[in-house]
Coordinates of C-alpha atoms and ligand atoms in Angstrom, one line a residue:
X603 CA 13.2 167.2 231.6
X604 CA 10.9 169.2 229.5
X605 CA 7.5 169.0 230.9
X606 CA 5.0 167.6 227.9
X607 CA 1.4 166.9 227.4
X608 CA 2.0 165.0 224.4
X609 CA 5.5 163.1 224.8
X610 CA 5.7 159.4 225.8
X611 CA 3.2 158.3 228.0
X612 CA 5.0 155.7 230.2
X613 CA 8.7 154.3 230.1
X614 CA 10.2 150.7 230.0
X615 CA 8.6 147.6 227.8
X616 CA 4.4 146.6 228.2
X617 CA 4.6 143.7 229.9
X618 CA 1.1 142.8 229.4
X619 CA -0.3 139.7 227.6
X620 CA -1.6 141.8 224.7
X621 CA 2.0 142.9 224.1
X622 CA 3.7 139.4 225.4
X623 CA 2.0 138.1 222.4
X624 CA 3.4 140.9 220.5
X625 CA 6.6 140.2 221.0
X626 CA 6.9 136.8 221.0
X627 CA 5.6 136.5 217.3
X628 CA 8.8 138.1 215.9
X629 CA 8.0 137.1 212.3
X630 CA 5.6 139.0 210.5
X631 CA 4.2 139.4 206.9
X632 CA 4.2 142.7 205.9
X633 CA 1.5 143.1 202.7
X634 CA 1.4 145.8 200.4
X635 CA -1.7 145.9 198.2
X636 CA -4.0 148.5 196.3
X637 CA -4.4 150.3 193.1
X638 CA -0.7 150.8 192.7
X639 CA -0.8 146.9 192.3
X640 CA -2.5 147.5 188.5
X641 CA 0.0 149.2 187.0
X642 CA 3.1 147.5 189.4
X643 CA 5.5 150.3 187.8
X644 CA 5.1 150.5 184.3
X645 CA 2.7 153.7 182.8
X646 CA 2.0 154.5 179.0
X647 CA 4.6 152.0 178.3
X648 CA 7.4 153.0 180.3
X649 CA 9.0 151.2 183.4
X650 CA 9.7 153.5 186.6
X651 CA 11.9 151.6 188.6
X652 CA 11.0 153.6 191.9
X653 CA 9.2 152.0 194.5
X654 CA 5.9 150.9 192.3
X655 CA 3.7 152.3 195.5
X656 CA 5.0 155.7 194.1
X657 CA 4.1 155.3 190.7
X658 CA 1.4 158.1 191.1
X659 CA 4.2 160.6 191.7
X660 CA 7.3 158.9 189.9
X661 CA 5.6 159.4 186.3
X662 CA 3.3 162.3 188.1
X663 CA -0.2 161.1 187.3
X664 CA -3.1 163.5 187.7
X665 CA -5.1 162.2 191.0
X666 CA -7.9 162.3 188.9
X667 CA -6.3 159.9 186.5
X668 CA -5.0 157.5 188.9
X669 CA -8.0 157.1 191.1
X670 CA -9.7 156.4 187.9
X671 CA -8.0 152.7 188.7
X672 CA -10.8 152.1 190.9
X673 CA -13.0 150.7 188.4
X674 CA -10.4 148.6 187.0
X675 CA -10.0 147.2 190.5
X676 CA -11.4 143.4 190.2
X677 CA -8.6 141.2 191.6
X678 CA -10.0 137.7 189.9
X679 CA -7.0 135.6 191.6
X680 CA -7.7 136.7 194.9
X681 CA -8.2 134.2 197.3
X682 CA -7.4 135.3 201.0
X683 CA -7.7 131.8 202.7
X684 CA -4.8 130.6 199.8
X685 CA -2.6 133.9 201.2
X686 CA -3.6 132.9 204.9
X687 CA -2.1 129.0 204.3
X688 CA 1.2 130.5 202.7
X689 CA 1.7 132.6 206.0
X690 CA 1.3 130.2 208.1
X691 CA 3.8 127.8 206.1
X692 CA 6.4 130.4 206.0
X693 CA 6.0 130.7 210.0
X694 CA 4.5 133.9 210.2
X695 CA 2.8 134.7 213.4
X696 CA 1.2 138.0 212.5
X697 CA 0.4 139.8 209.4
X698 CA 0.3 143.4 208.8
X699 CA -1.9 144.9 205.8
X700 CA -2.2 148.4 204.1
X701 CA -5.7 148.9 205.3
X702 CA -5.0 152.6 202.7
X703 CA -1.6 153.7 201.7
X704 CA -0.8 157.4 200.3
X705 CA -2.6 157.1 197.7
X706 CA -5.9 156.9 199.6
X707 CA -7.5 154.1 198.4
X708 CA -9.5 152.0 201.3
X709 CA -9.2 148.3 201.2
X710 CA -12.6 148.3 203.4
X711 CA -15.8 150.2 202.6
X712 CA -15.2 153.1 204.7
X713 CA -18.1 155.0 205.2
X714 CA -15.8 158.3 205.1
X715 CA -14.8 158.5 201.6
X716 CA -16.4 156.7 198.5
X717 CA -12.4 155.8 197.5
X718 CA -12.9 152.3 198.6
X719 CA -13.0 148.7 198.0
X720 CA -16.8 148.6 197.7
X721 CA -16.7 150.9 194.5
X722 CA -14.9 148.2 192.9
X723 CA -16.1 146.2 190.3
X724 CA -14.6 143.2 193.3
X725 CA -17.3 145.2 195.8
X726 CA -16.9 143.2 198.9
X727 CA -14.5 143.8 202.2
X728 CA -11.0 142.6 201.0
X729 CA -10.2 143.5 204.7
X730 CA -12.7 141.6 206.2
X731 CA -11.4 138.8 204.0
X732 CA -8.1 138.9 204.8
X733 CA -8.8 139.1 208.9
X734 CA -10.9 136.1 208.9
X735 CA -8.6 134.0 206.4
X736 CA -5.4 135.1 208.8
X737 CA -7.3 134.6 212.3
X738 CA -8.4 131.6 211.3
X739 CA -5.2 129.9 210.5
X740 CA -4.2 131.5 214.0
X741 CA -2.4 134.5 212.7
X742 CA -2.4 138.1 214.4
X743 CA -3.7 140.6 211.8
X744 CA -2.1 144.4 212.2
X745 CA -3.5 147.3 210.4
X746 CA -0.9 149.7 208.4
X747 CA -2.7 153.1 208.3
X748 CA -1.3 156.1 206.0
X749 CA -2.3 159.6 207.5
X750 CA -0.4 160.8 204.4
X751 CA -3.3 160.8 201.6
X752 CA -3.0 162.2 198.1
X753 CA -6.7 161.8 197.6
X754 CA -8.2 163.7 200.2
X755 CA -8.2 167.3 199.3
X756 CA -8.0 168.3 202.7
X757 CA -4.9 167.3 203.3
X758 CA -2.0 169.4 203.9
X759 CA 1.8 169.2 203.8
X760 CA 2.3 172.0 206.3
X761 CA 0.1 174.6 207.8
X762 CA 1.2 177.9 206.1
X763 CA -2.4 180.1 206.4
X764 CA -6.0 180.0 208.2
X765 CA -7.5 178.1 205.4
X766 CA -4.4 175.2 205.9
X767 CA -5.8 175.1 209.6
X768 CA -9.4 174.6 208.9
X769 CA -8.8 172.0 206.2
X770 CA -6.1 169.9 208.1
X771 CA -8.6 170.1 211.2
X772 CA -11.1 168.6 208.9
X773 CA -8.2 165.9 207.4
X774 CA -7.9 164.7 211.0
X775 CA -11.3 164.6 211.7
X776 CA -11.5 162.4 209.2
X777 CA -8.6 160.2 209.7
X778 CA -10.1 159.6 213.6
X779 CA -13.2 158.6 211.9
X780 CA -11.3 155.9 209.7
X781 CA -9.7 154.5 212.4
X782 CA -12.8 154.5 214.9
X783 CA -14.4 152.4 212.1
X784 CA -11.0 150.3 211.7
X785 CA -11.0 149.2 215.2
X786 CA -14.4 149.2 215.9
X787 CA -15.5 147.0 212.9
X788 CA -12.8 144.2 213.1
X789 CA -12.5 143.7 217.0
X790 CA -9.6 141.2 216.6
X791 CA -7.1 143.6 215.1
X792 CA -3.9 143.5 217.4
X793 CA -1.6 146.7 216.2
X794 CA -1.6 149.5 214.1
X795 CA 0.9 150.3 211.6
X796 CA 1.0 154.4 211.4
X797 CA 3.0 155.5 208.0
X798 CA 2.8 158.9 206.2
X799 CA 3.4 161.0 209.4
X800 CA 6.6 162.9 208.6
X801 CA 5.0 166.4 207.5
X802 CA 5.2 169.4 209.2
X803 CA 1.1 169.1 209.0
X804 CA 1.7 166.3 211.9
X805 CA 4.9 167.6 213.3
X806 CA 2.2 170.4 214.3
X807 CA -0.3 168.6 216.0
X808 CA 1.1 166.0 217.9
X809 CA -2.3 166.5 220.0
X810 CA -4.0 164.7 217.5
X811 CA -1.0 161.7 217.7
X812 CA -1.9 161.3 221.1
X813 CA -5.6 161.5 221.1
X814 CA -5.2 158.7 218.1
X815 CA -3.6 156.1 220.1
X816 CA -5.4 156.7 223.6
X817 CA -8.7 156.3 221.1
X818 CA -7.4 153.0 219.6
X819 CA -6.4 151.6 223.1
X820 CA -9.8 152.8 224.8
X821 CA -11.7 150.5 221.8
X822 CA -9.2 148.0 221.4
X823 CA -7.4 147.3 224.8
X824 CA -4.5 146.1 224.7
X825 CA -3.9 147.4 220.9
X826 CA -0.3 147.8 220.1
X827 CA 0.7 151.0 218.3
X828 CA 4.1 152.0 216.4
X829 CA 5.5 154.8 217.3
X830 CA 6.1 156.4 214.0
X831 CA 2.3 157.7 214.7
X832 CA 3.7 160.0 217.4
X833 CA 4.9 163.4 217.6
X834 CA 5.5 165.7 220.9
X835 CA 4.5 169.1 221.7
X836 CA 7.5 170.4 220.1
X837 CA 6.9 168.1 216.6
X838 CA 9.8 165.6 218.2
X839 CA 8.7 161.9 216.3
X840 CA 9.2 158.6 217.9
X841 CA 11.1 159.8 220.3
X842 CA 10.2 162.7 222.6
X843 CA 12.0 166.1 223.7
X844 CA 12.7 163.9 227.3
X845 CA 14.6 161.2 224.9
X846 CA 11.9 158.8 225.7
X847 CA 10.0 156.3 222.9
X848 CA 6.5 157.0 222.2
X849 CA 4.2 154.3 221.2
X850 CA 4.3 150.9 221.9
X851 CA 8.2 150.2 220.0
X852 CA 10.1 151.9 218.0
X853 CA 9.3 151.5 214.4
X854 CA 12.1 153.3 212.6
X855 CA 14.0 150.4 210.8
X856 CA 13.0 150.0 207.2
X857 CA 15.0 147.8 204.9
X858 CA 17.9 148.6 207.1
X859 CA 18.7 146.2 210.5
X860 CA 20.7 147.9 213.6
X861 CA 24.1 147.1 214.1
X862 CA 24.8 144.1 216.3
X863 CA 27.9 145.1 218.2
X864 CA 27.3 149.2 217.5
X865 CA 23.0 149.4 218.4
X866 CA 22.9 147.6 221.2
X867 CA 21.1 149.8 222.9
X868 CA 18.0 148.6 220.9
X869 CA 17.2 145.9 223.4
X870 CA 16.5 148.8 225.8
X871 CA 12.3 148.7 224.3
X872 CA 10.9 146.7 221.9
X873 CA 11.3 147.7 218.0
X874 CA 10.3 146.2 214.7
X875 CA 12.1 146.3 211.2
X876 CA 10.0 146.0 207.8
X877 CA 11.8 144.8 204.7
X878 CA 11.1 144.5 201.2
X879 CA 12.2 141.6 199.1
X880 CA 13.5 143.9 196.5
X881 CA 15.9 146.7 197.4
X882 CA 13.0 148.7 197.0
X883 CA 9.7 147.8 196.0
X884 CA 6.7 147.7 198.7
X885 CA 3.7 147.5 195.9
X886 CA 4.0 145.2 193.3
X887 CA 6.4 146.0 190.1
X888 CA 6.1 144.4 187.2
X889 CA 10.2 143.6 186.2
X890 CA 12.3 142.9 189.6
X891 CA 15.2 142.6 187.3
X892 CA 15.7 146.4 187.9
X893 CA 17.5 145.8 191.7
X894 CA 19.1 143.2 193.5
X895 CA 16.3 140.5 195.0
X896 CA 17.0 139.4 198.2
X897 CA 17.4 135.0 198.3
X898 CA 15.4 133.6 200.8
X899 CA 18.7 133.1 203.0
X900 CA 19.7 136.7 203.1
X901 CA 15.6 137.4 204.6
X902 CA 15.9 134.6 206.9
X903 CA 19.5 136.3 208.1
X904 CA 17.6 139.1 209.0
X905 CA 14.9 137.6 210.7
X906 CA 17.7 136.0 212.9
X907 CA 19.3 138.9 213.3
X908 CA 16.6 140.6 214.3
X909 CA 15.8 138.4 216.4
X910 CA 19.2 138.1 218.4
X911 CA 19.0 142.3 219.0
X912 CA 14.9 141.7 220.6
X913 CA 13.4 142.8 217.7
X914 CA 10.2 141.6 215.0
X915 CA 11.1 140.9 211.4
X916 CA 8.1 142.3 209.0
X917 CA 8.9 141.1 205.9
X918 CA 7.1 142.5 202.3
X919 CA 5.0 141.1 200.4
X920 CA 3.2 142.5 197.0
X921 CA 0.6 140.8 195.6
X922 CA -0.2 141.1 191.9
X923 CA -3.5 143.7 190.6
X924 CA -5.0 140.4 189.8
X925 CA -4.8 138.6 193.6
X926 CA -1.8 136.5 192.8
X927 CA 1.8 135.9 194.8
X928 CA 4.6 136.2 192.5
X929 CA 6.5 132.9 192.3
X930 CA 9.6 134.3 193.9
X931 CA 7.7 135.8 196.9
X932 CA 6.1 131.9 197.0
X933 CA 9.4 130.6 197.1
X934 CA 10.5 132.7 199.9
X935 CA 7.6 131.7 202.1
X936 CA 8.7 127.9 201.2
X937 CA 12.3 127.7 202.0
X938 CA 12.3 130.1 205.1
X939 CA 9.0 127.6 206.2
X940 CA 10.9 124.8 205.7
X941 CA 13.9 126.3 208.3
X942 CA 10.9 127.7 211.0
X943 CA 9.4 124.5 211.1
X944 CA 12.0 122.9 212.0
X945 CA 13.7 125.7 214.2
X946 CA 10.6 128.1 214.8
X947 CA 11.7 127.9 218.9
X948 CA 14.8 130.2 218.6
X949 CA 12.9 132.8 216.9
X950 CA 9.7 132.5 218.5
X951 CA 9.4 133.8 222.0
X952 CA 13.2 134.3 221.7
X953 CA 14.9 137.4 222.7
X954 CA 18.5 139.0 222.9
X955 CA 20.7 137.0 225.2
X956 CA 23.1 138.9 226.3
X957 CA 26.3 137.6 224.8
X958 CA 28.9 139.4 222.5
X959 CA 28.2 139.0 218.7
X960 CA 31.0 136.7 216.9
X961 CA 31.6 136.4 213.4
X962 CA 29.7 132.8 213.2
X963 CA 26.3 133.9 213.6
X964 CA 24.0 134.9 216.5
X965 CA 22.5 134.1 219.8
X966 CA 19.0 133.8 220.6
X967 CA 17.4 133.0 224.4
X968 CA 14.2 131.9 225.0
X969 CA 12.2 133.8 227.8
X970 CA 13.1 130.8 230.4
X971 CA 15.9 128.3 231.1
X972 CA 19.4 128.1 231.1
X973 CA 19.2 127.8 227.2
X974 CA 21.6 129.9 225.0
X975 CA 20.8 129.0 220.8
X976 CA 23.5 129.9 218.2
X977 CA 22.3 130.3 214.4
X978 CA 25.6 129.4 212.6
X979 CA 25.5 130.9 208.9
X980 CA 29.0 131.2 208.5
X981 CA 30.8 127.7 208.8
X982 CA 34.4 127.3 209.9
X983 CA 36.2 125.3 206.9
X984 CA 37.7 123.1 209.6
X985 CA 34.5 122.5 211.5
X986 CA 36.1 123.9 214.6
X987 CA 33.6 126.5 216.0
X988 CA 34.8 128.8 218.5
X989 CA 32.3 130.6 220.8
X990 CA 33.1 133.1 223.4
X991 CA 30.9 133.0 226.2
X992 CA 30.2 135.8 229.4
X993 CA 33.2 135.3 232.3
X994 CA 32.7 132.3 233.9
X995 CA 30.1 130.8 232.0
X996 CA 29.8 126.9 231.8
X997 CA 28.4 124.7 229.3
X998 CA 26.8 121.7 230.2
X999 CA 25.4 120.8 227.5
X1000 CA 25.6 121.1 223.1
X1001 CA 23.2 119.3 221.0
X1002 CA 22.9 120.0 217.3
X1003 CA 19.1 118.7 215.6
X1004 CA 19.0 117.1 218.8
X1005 CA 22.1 114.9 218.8
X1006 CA 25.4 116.2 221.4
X1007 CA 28.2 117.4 220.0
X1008 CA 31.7 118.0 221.3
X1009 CA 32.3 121.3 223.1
X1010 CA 35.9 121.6 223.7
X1011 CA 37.2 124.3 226.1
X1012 CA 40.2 125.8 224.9
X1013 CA 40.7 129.2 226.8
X1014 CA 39.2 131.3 229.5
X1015 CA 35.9 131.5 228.3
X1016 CA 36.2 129.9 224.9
X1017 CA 35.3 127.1 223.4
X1018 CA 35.4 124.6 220.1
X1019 CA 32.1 123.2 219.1
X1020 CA 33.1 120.0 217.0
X1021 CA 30.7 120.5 214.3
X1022 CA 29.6 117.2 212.1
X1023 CA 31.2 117.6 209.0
X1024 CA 28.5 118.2 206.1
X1025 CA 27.1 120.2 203.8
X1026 CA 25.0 123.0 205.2
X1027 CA 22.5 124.0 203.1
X1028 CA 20.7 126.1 205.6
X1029 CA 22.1 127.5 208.9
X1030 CA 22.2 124.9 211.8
X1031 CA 21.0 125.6 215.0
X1032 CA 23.5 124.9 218.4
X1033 CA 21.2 124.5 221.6
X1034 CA 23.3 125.4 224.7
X1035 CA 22.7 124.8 228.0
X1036 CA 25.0 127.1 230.5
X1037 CA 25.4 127.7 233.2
X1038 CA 26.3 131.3 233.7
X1039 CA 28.3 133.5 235.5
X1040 CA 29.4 131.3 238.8
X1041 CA 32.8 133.1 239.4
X1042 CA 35.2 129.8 238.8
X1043 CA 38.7 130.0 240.0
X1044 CA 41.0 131.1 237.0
X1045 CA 42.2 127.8 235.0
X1046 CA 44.3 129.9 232.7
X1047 CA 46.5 132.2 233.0
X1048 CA 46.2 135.5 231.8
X1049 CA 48.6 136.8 229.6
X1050 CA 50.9 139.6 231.0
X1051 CA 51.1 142.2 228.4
Ligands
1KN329 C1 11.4 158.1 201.2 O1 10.0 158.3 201.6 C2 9.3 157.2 201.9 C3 7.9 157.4 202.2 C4 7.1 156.4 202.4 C5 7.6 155.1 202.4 C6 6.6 154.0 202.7 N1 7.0 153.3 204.0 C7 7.0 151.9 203.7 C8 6.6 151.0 204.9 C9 6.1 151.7 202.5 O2 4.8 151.8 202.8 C10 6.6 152.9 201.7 O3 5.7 153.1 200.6 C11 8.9 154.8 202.1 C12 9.8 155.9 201.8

């Protein structure tokens, strides 16, 4: 081992309630909203189909020009108590909003930079809003933070001369104030979201990383930090130069899930994947037809998926300039609502189980019990589903919405689950109850090969 000052700080999952609660939420809403919301993708006429968040850079707007949207800032459909009740239908248990992405622009009225919310013709504290709207419908709000920030002319890219040095120490200054005022102004924020750390700038000063999150846990105990914020001595991110995670979980999956059978070793700390509805659009764009839009059964895939491997599913959403949720987002938050209310308790509190990934679906376990649940998404045409379980492994028990069905063993370890013949318009859930592991004299004979 390398010996560090700024590498991981302990090893091995929190186990505390503050991070319990964490965990256990596994579905997020991810919420990506700000001046890049105006435009959603189309300047002077033309349509950029690049993420809509990028606009600024994608049709290279002057800054001067695009913070200029500021004053056009006045979203009259806005109504955070209206977003709050469609999170909580969907099933989300936390929500995670860009508190200031790249471009700089504050969502509160930060009293480090006049490029804020209260500047707006709307004037008052969308975050505040938003915190008390999701809190009160019993929903953990996380703040996203960009360090990244085209605005401020202090900040650097790399640190190539004196002058870089002085400014970027200044930049940070700054950013520490932000998120001083972030967590010292809105005491029941849960996490922090860091984005916009990839730069050499920050891959030099992995002091600062650290000094951020010890800051953030000394006024928020318990706070939960990604570890995209972190960098070592040596400008190693998320990981450090020991191969340890930094930060509370390891925040590297976005719009991409790890492998079930391949990145296993995922389950070894706790991780989160974001993902956009679009194949790539965070902010909102104005014409979706430009990529393939994910159906609400493909995102509710992943949040099973995710799920199955011990991770949280943070899935996107990009409100309009004007306050409003596009009707396809809205019919998202419907249908995968419909399935969480009735099967919230394999995602919630649930965790990887154990058990080899088969073609049907996937496993999920709650913290206690002898409980195993499969999500079935892909139905055997002749309703015969076979499950491999762990050597020696018993099942007692199989009920499907509550009602037994017929589990069949038909080899060592494997069995036929007689599933009710119908049409599945959303993936059924398999409650098992097994008994693992007792060593059981061997019924069948292994073939001699
Ligand atoms: C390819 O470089 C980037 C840089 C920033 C992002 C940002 N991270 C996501 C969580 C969104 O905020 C996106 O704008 C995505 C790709």
């Amino acid at each position: 081992e390398v010996p560090l000052k700024y590498g991981a700080q302990y090893t091995g999952k929190r186990t505390d309630e503050a991070m319990n609660k964490w965990r256990g939420n596994r579905f997020g809403q991810f919420i990506h909203w700000g001046l890049y919301a105006i435009p959603g993708g189309v300047w002077n006429g033309k349509t950029y189909n690049y993420a809509a968040e990028f606009l600024k850079s994608s049709a290279k707007i002057p800054t001067s020009t695009w913070d200029s949207l500021m004053y056009q800032f006045n979203p009259v459909k806005f109504n955070a108590r209206q977003w709050a009740k469609m999170a909580k239908q969907m099933g989300a248990r936390y929500m995670t909003i860009t508190t200031k992405h790249h471009e700089g622009f504050c969502l509160w009225p930060s009293q480090y930079t006049d490029f804020n919310i209260g500047n707006t013709p709307y004037k008052k504290d969308i975050l505040k809003e938003l915190v008390e709207a999701y809190n009160a419908e019993g929903i953990d709000v996380n703040f996203y933070y960009s360090v990244l920030d085209w605005h401020h002319p202090d900040w650097r890219y790399d640190i190539k001369s004196p002058e870089d040095s002085v400014a970027f120490r200044r930049f940070l200054q700054f950013a520490s104030g932000q998120l001083r005022e972030l967590a010292t102004n809105y005491p029941t924020v849960k996490a922090f979201w860091f984005d916009g750390t990839w730069d050499n700038s920050i891959k030099k000063n992995g002091w600062w990383t650290l000094e951020v999150e010890q800051m953030l846990k000394k006024i928020r105990p318990g706070a939960v930090v990604n570890s995209r914020l972190r960098a070592d001595d040596f400008g190693k991110r998320h990981i450090d130069s020991n191969g340890k995670l930094m930060g509370d979980y390891e925040s590297g999956y976005e719009r991409r899930l790890p492998n079930p059978v391949k990145d296993v070793q995922v389950t070894r700390w706790d991780w989160e994947a974001c993902m956009t509805v679009p194949e790539n659009q965070w902010g909102y764009h104005k014409d979706w037809s430009v990529s393939h839009v994910k159906s609400p059964l493909e995102l509710l895939e992943m949040l099973v998926h995710t799920t199955s491997m011990g991770g949280n599913f943070l899935l996107n959403f990009g409100p309009a300039g004007d306050g409003s949720i596009r009707a396809e987002e809205q019919h998202i938050a419907r249908t995968i609502g419909a399935w969480m209310q009735q099967n919230g308790q394999v995602i919630y509190d649930c965790d990887y189980a154990g058990w080899e990934k088969q073609d049907w679906g996937y496993f999920t376990k709650p913290r206690t019990g002898n409980i195993v649940n499969m999500v079935v998404f892909n139905i055997p045409v002749n309703g015969l589903l076979k499950v491999k379980v762990p050597a020696g492994t018993k099942i007692s028990k199989a009920t499907l919405a509550g009602k037994n069905v017929k589990v069949e063993e038909i080899a060592k370890d494997q069995f036929f689950i007689h599933l009710p013949q119908q049409a599945y318009k959303m993936p059924p859930v398999i409650v098992l109850e097994a008994v693992g592991g007792a060593k059981t004299n061997a019924q069948y004979q292994e073939a001699k090969t």
